[in-house]
Amino acid sequence: MALRSKLPWHGLFFLSGACGLACQVVWTRWFALGLGHEMTAVLAVVGAFFGGLALGAWAVDGPVSRSHRPGVWYGRLCIGIGLWGAATAWLIPWVNEVALGWTGLLPSPLREWTIAFGLPFVTLLPATAAMGATLPAVERCTSALPGAGGSVATLYAANTLGAVVGTLAAAFLVLPTLGLRLGLLVFVALNLATGVAALILARGAGLGAESGVKGPRAATSPEVSGARARRPSRRRLEVTATPIQGAELGPVRLGITAFCAGALGIGYEVVGVRVLSQVLEGTVYTFAATLAVYLLGTSLGAWWYPRLARGRAARTLLAWLLAGLSLACLLGVWMLRLASVLYAGVRQAGLDSGAGVWFGEVTMAALVFAPPTVFMGAVFSLVAATARGPEGGVGRVLGLNTLGGALAPWCFGVCLLPVVGAKWTLALLALAYLALLPQAARGLEWVAALAVMGALTLPADLRFVPLIPGEYLAAYRAGIMGSAAVIGDARGQRALRVDGRFGMGGTASAFAERRQALIPLLLHPQPRRALFLGVGTGITFGAAAADPGLAAEGVELMPEIVQVMPLFDGFNARTNWGARLRLVVADARRFARVETNRYDVIVAELFHPARDGAGTLYTREHFAAVRERLAPGGLFCQWLPLYQLDEGTLRVIVRTFLTVFPQGQGYWLRFNLDTPVLGLVGTLTPRHYPADWFPARAGSGAWREAVRAADLSDAPQLFGCLAADADGLRRFARGAALNTDVRQVVTFGAPRFFDEAHLTSYGRLFALLDRATPDPTGLFVPGPDGEALARRVKKFIAARDTYLHGLRAQAEGDLPRGLAAFLESAGISEDFSTGYAQCLALAVQESRRHPAAARALLERLAELQPDRPVARELLDRLFK
């Protein structure tokens, strides 16, 4: 009896859904490595996946409906998915190489979209077409079994529920553990097992042999369902498997509804996710949470439909569902407007831990997507159940629905969103459902009026840029890639934020941003050409303009950032760029692979490691591509924000870097605890500097002044930034995993930073400091002068590290210990003036509250460094 039950088929179709969505997640991430992370490319891959589903569902609908063996069809389709899915594990890397060559460096939008859609579409077509054909095949299997009423809806519910499980399993378990290739092979193996199980089940149920049922059979009564030995003729088949009357909805009407519902539903998802990106964390787990909620709502809607459909006419029910869907979308838009406040509240309730972050993201996704997707699932189930007939129908409806979904990313995400904005795009999507209402849909005029009123009274905009008192929004640009905001304050400072919350530098950090360019440029004896991966405010990139002999190119992914860059003109020296500095809007990974020029210095900006996509900028393959772009004697510097990393992720990045640059070194950007930054510096060959090298390299004129302004006026100040030599970095990273394109450890591991709420901003700094004390002797050409300079630098480093320990003591409330460290630092090295300056600042601060202590401090400073008159002058002024 179990073989004649629908339950096993629903179980198998559940597994199909899990494997299908998991494979989609893997394929999308894998293709992004070659096609780039521009939103047009990402959306094109999604469209290609849906396009394959559409083609398969449409093409197979008729043949499988006329087949005597629908169970064999389903089993073989699953096996085909598994076999071709396994092949893509080796095919996709090759296709990515082809895509890089065809796309080129600066493709037109049409060329980029065509390649980003066409190559994945063709590559995945055997698998995606088979996936699209599975619903009509398995539906024919269950319709020939007892109790088949509502089988389309329940199968669709089981499949999308499986997709939820597949999405979460891929993101949280399989891909972090196994990587892309092995993870994909796990899912395709499960697909193969599903296919074999389906063949066995079909034979046992009489759905896989010639002696079995030769056509679809709708069991609408006990008499019919019990007649297993008889083959029903086509004239005796019921047209629908649901208890509603669907004859009043013709095939054209059903097809239009299916197509538009697919387009509007995916359009709502694309634009809704784009708006939520301004509020949520933007990690790989954010995407998984949002997609899982969307699919779960669809599954619940499909499960709800058979219960809703009993005794109701299809036309009337469709009208009410579409009206409810329109209102639900508008409700979701209102939830988007409250997203920032609601998300902050949910996170606080979750104690702001990693679990709290993910719970907050799931909650926000549910508020925005759950109500509309429940209606979406019910609408598709109604259309599919009503369209079903002896010659098929379910596959054609699914094909049209997924075809609409394939076109939606381009129509709404690429074309409409940048023109009318998120608010009106979502409003038009919601109102468009009303245009699908069947004619003479009585009693719904008030719904239409309410929807129009709701659309007209939506919030003024859907941009989220948190401001504190005294701040104002100086500029805002939103587009396909995201949003860029410039925040001003009463002090005249300006800061750049991406997607409302990710800080990308500003005028207050101009000193540090200039050093990001100057340190690596100074470490090269005579750079003539430089490349900057990531531009942001342009302050780092603009600092290169001070070197008169240097030509530079800057690569920025987001055109919106380039649009607001003029607001930082007073700091990024943009007016001095001229022809020597060129800005390119492109994906940094693709630029490094496609560009043929070679560079003396390549500088990679601070990339937030936890943001989805940024982790691929720390892979072995990307570092190797950058190495290929270096000219002989070239130098690469990758800056790392230690305050946004946990120690495990930092060790992974360091070890991966050392596999490509075995002689790599670490340099501190500056000496602070709030936002410590480490630069990994790699060269093609070991470099040794002559003792008299720095004065010649620092030059004269504007370049010399820029170097001095960045506190890099002599060799100890430059080489005193050395944080670790190659041996020290190896000790620190020993035992860490490698971050590769197919094993993206950083992408899945960096969000763990949210799990470690106890972490300080400076914990990784001292973890490296304690295990990687550098020896600067190897930096310089052997000889008396080189040894003398090495001794000065060594003292500078000792004073610097003592000073940093003093800052930690001060931050942890132990001011006496901190003060003792600052004094000790001032006595170790005359070249290191920061500890001396810190003591002066503390003396002034304490001169009123504790004058005796302040006086003793200044006297001690004057003794430690008698050649510096500042302490004695301050002592005389404060204590006359």
XYZ file of N, CA and C in Angstrom, residues 530-637:
324
model
N 51.182 52.396 -10.790
C 50.550 51.811 -9.602
C 49.090 51.499 -9.905
N 48.567 50.513 -9.187
C 47.170 50.107 -9.316
C 46.550 50.081 -7.928
N 45.388 50.698 -7.787
C 44.654 50.713 -6.528
C 43.335 49.967 -6.714
N 43.167 48.860 -5.992
C 41.945 48.057 -6.051
C 41.013 48.521 -4.944
N 40.000 49.267 -5.299
C 39.118 49.905 -4.329
C 39.536 51.339 -4.139
N 38.601 52.268 -4.342
C 38.956 53.688 -4.303
C 38.229 54.423 -3.182
N 36.946 54.140 -2.961
C 36.199 54.792 -1.885
C 36.162 56.298 -2.036
N 36.613 57.013 -1.012
C 36.592 58.476 -1.055
C 37.577 59.036 -2.073
N 38.535 58.233 -2.510
C 39.573 58.702 -3.417
C 40.756 59.312 -2.700
N 40.747 59.362 -1.350
C 41.843 60.000 -0.612
C 43.125 59.177 -0.737
N 43.008 57.859 -0.590
C 44.188 57.007 -0.764
C 44.709 57.089 -2.192
N 43.815 56.938 -3.142
C 44.194 56.988 -4.547
C 44.796 58.347 -4.890
N 44.174 59.405 -4.395
C 44.659 60.755 -4.698
C 46.012 61.056 -4.120
N 46.387 60.347 -3.021
C 47.702 60.588 -2.433
C 48.820 60.241 -3.412
N 48.544 59.352 -4.351
C 49.564 58.978 -5.340
C 49.884 60.123 -6.286
N 48.983 61.097 -6.392
C 49.215 62.212 -7.306
C 50.403 63.061 -6.874
N 50.785 62.980 -5.603
C 51.915 63.785 -5.126
C 53.251 63.314 -5.674
N 53.325 62.057 -6.103
C 54.563 61.526 -6.684
C 54.612 61.930 -8.150
N 55.475 62.826 -8.529
C 55.435 63.370 -9.896
C 55.770 62.359 -10.977
N 56.468 61.293 -10.623
C 56.847 60.324 -11.646
C 55.930 59.125 -11.732
N 54.766 59.193 -11.093
C 53.894 58.027 -10.977
C 52.614 58.201 -11.780
N 52.252 57.161 -12.526
C 50.931 57.060 -13.152
C 50.172 55.950 -12.433
N 48.870 56.155 -12.198
C 48.109 55.199 -11.398
C 46.721 54.995 -11.975
N 46.218 53.806 -11.731
C 44.841 53.473 -12.089
C 44.112 53.012 -10.830
N 42.882 53.445 -10.667
C 42.056 53.046 -9.534
C 40.832 52.303 -10.023
N 40.508 51.195 -9.378
C 39.373 50.360 -9.768
C 38.333 50.412 -8.661
N 37.139 50.835 -9.003
C 36.041 50.910 -8.037
C 34.838 50.147 -8.583
N 34.265 49.276 -7.747
C 33.161 48.432 -8.185
C 31.869 49.215 -8.363
N 31.588 50.161 -7.471
C 30.286 50.827 -7.445
C 30.334 52.180 -8.148
N 29.568 52.356 -9.217
C 29.521 53.678 -9.861
C 28.932 54.744 -8.948
N 28.103 54.330 -7.992
C 27.499 55.298 -7.076
C 28.568 55.972 -6.219
N 29.615 55.235 -5.871
C 30.710 55.826 -5.095
C 31.450 56.860 -5.924
N 31.678 56.548 -7.177
C 32.368 57.492 -8.063
C 31.554 58.776 -8.198
N 30.232 58.661 -8.194
C 29.371 59.836 -8.358
C 29.476 60.805 -7.185
N 29.720 60.296 -5.975
C 29.795 61.194 -4.808
C 31.230 61.570 -4.468
N 32.191 61.063 -5.190
C 33.597 61.339 -4.891
C 33.947 62.823 -4.927
N 33.322 63.654 -5.786
C 33.666 65.081 -5.792
C 33.452 65.778 -4.451
N 32.639 65.208 -3.570
C 32.423 65.848 -2.280
C 33.638 65.743 -1.367
N 34.641 64.973 -1.785
C 35.876 64.847 -1.014
C 37.052 65.505 -1.743
N 36.737 66.413 -2.672
C 37.781 67.005 -3.504
C 38.862 67.708 -2.691
N 38.510 68.310 -1.589
C 39.503 69.016 -0.802
C 40.521 68.106 -0.139
N 40.251 66.786 -0.143
C 41.131 65.837 0.534
C 41.723 64.790 -0.412
N 41.056 64.518 -1.509
C 41.564 63.477 -2.408
C 42.378 64.036 -3.570
N 42.591 65.345 -3.582
C 43.429 65.985 -4.610
C 42.952 65.653 -6.013
N 41.647 65.483 -6.197
C 41.122 65.050 -7.498
C 41.438 66.051 -8.607
N 41.504 67.320 -8.246
C 41.800 68.332 -9.268
C 43.227 68.210 -9.797
N 44.086 67.468 -9.075
C 45.474 67.293 -9.512
C 45.707 65.964 -10.225
N 44.668 65.185 -10.404
C 44.872 63.858 -10.991
C 45.362 63.952 -12.428
N 44.708 64.822 -13.192
C 45.107 64.986 -14.583
C 45.061 63.677 -15.355
N 45.995 63.538 -16.285
C 46.041 62.331 -17.110
C 46.797 61.201 -16.435
N 47.517 61.510 -15.345
C 48.336 60.471 -14.703
C 47.510 59.496 -13.868
N 46.368 59.944 -13.348
C 45.534 59.102 -12.515
C 44.211 58.828 -13.230
N 43.920 57.558 -13.460
C 42.718 57.171 -14.211
C 41.839 56.278 -13.338
N 40.546 56.570 -13.341
C 39.585 55.825 -12.531
C 38.768 54.904 -13.429
N 38.621 53.650 -13.014
C 37.895 52.645 -13.790
C 36.804 52.042 -12.912
N 35.599 51.935 -13.426
C 34.502 51.273 -12.710
C 34.437 49.833 -13.198
N 34.849 48.902 -12.341
C 34.924 47.490 -12.738
C 35.054 46.623 -11.490
N 34.911 45.324 -11.688
C 35.114 44.353 -10.630
C 36.616 44.121 -10.454
N 37.108 44.233 -9.217
C 38.556 44.150 -8.968
C 39.117 42.784 -9.345
N 38.387 41.716 -9.056
C 38.884 40.381 -9.409
C 39.028 40.238 -10.912
N 38.012 40.649 -11.640
C 38.088 40.512 -13.094
C 39.163 41.420 -13.677
N 39.313 42.617 -13.118
C 40.344 43.535 -13.602
C 41.721 42.902 -13.466
N 41.973 42.277 -12.304
C 43.286 41.659 -12.087
C 43.533 40.504 -13.045
N 42.470 39.828 -13.472
C 42.631 38.695 -14.381
C 42.734 39.118 -15.839
N 42.074 40.206 -16.205
C 41.954 40.568 -17.626
C 42.986 41.618 -18.037
N 43.286 42.544 -17.155
C 44.226 43.617 -17.488
C 45.596 43.032 -17.875
N 46.197 43.617 -18.900
C 47.495 43.117 -19.379
C 48.661 43.977 -18.911
N 48.385 45.177 -18.394
C 49.468 46.028 -17.908
C 50.105 45.420 -16.660
N 51.355 45.808 -16.431
C 52.042 45.399 -15.212
C 52.360 46.637 -14.382
N 52.368 46.431 -13.072
C 52.458 47.562 -12.162
C 53.602 47.356 -11.177
N 54.229 48.469 -10.807
C 55.293 48.412 -9.816
C 54.721 48.244 -8.409
N 53.608 48.876 -8.156
C 52.950 48.796 -6.844
C 51.454 48.576 -7.066
N 50.914 47.609 -6.331
C 49.472 47.376 -6.319
C 49.009 47.465 -4.872
N 47.993 48.287 -4.636
C 47.458 48.498 -3.293
C 45.998 48.064 -3.281
N 45.650 47.149 -2.390
C 44.266 46.710 -2.228
C 43.682 47.368 -0.987
N 42.579 48.054 -1.154
C 41.928 48.801 -0.082
C 41.445 47.880 1.026
N 40.885 48.505 2.065
C 40.236 47.757 3.145
C 38.901 47.228 2.646
N 38.775 45.917 2.567
C 37.506 45.299 2.180
C 36.899 44.663 3.424
N 35.637 44.976 3.708
C 34.975 44.392 4.880
C 34.862 42.888 4.658
N 35.590 42.067 5.392
C 35.655 40.634 5.070
C 34.330 39.910 5.166
N 33.434 40.372 6.056
C 32.175 39.648 6.269
C 31.158 39.927 5.177
N 31.321 40.984 4.420
C 30.353 41.300 3.373
C 30.414 40.250 2.276
N 29.240 39.829 1.844
C 29.180 38.790 0.831
C 29.884 39.261 -0.445
N 30.804 38.451 -0.934
C 31.587 38.789 -2.117
C 32.988 39.266 -1.794
N 33.165 39.932 -0.624
C 34.486 40.451 -0.284
C 35.469 39.327 0.014
N 34.967 38.208 0.520
C 35.863 37.107 0.860
C 36.640 36.571 -0.325
N 36.103 36.725 -1.544
C 36.812 36.231 -2.724
C 37.996 37.122 -3.094
N 38.103 38.288 -2.471
C 39.262 39.156 -2.690
C 40.445 38.754 -1.816
N 40.254 37.720 -1.003
C 41.332 37.204 -0.165
C 41.658 35.756 -0.508
N 41.286 35.289 -1.688
C 41.563 33.899 -2.052
C 42.957 33.764 -2.660
N 43.453 32.539 -2.639
C 44.765 32.254 -3.228
C 44.771 32.602 -4.706
N 43.695 32.307 -5.408
C 43.640 32.567 -6.849
C 43.682 34.067 -7.138
N 43.011 34.863 -6.310
C 43.051 36.312 -6.540
C 44.437 36.870 -6.249
N 45.039 36.435 -5.157
C 46.402 36.891 -4.864
C 47.364 36.495 -5.985
N 47.169 35.288 -6.546
C 48.025 34.851 -7.653
C 47.807 35.717 -8.884
N 46.550 36.108 -9.144
C 46.268 36.980 -10.285
C 46.923 38.341 -10.096
N 46.893 38.854 -8.870
C 47.562 40.125 -8.582
C 49.064 39.989 -8.787
N 49.626 38.883 -8.352
C 51.074 38.649 -8.531
C 51.443 38.701 -10.013
N 50.589 38.158 -10.869
C 50.857 38.162 -12.306
C 50.864 39.571 -12.885
N 50.204 40.508 -12.199
C 50.140 41.877 -12.689
C 51.341 42.718 -12.226
N 52.186 42.163 -11.366
C 53.338 42.912 -10.870
C 54.468 42.919 -11.894
N 55.072 44.059 -12.049
C 56.270 44.181 -12.881
C 57.462 43.611 -12.117
N 58.568 43.319 -12.794
C 59.762 42.857 -12.073
C 60.119 43.830 -10.946
N 60.351 43.277 -9.761
C 60.631 44.117 -8.596
C 59.394 44.735 -7.982
N 58.212 44.293 -8.442
C 56.967 44.895 -7.978
C 56.599 44.505 -6.559
N 55.608 45.245 -6.024
C 55.205 45.106 -4.622
C 53.678 45.172 -4.526
N 53.102 44.295 -3.714
C 51.649 44.272 -3.494
C 51.378 44.459 -2.015
N 50.445 45.338 -1.694
C 50.052 45.581 -0.302
C 48.548 45.367 -0.160
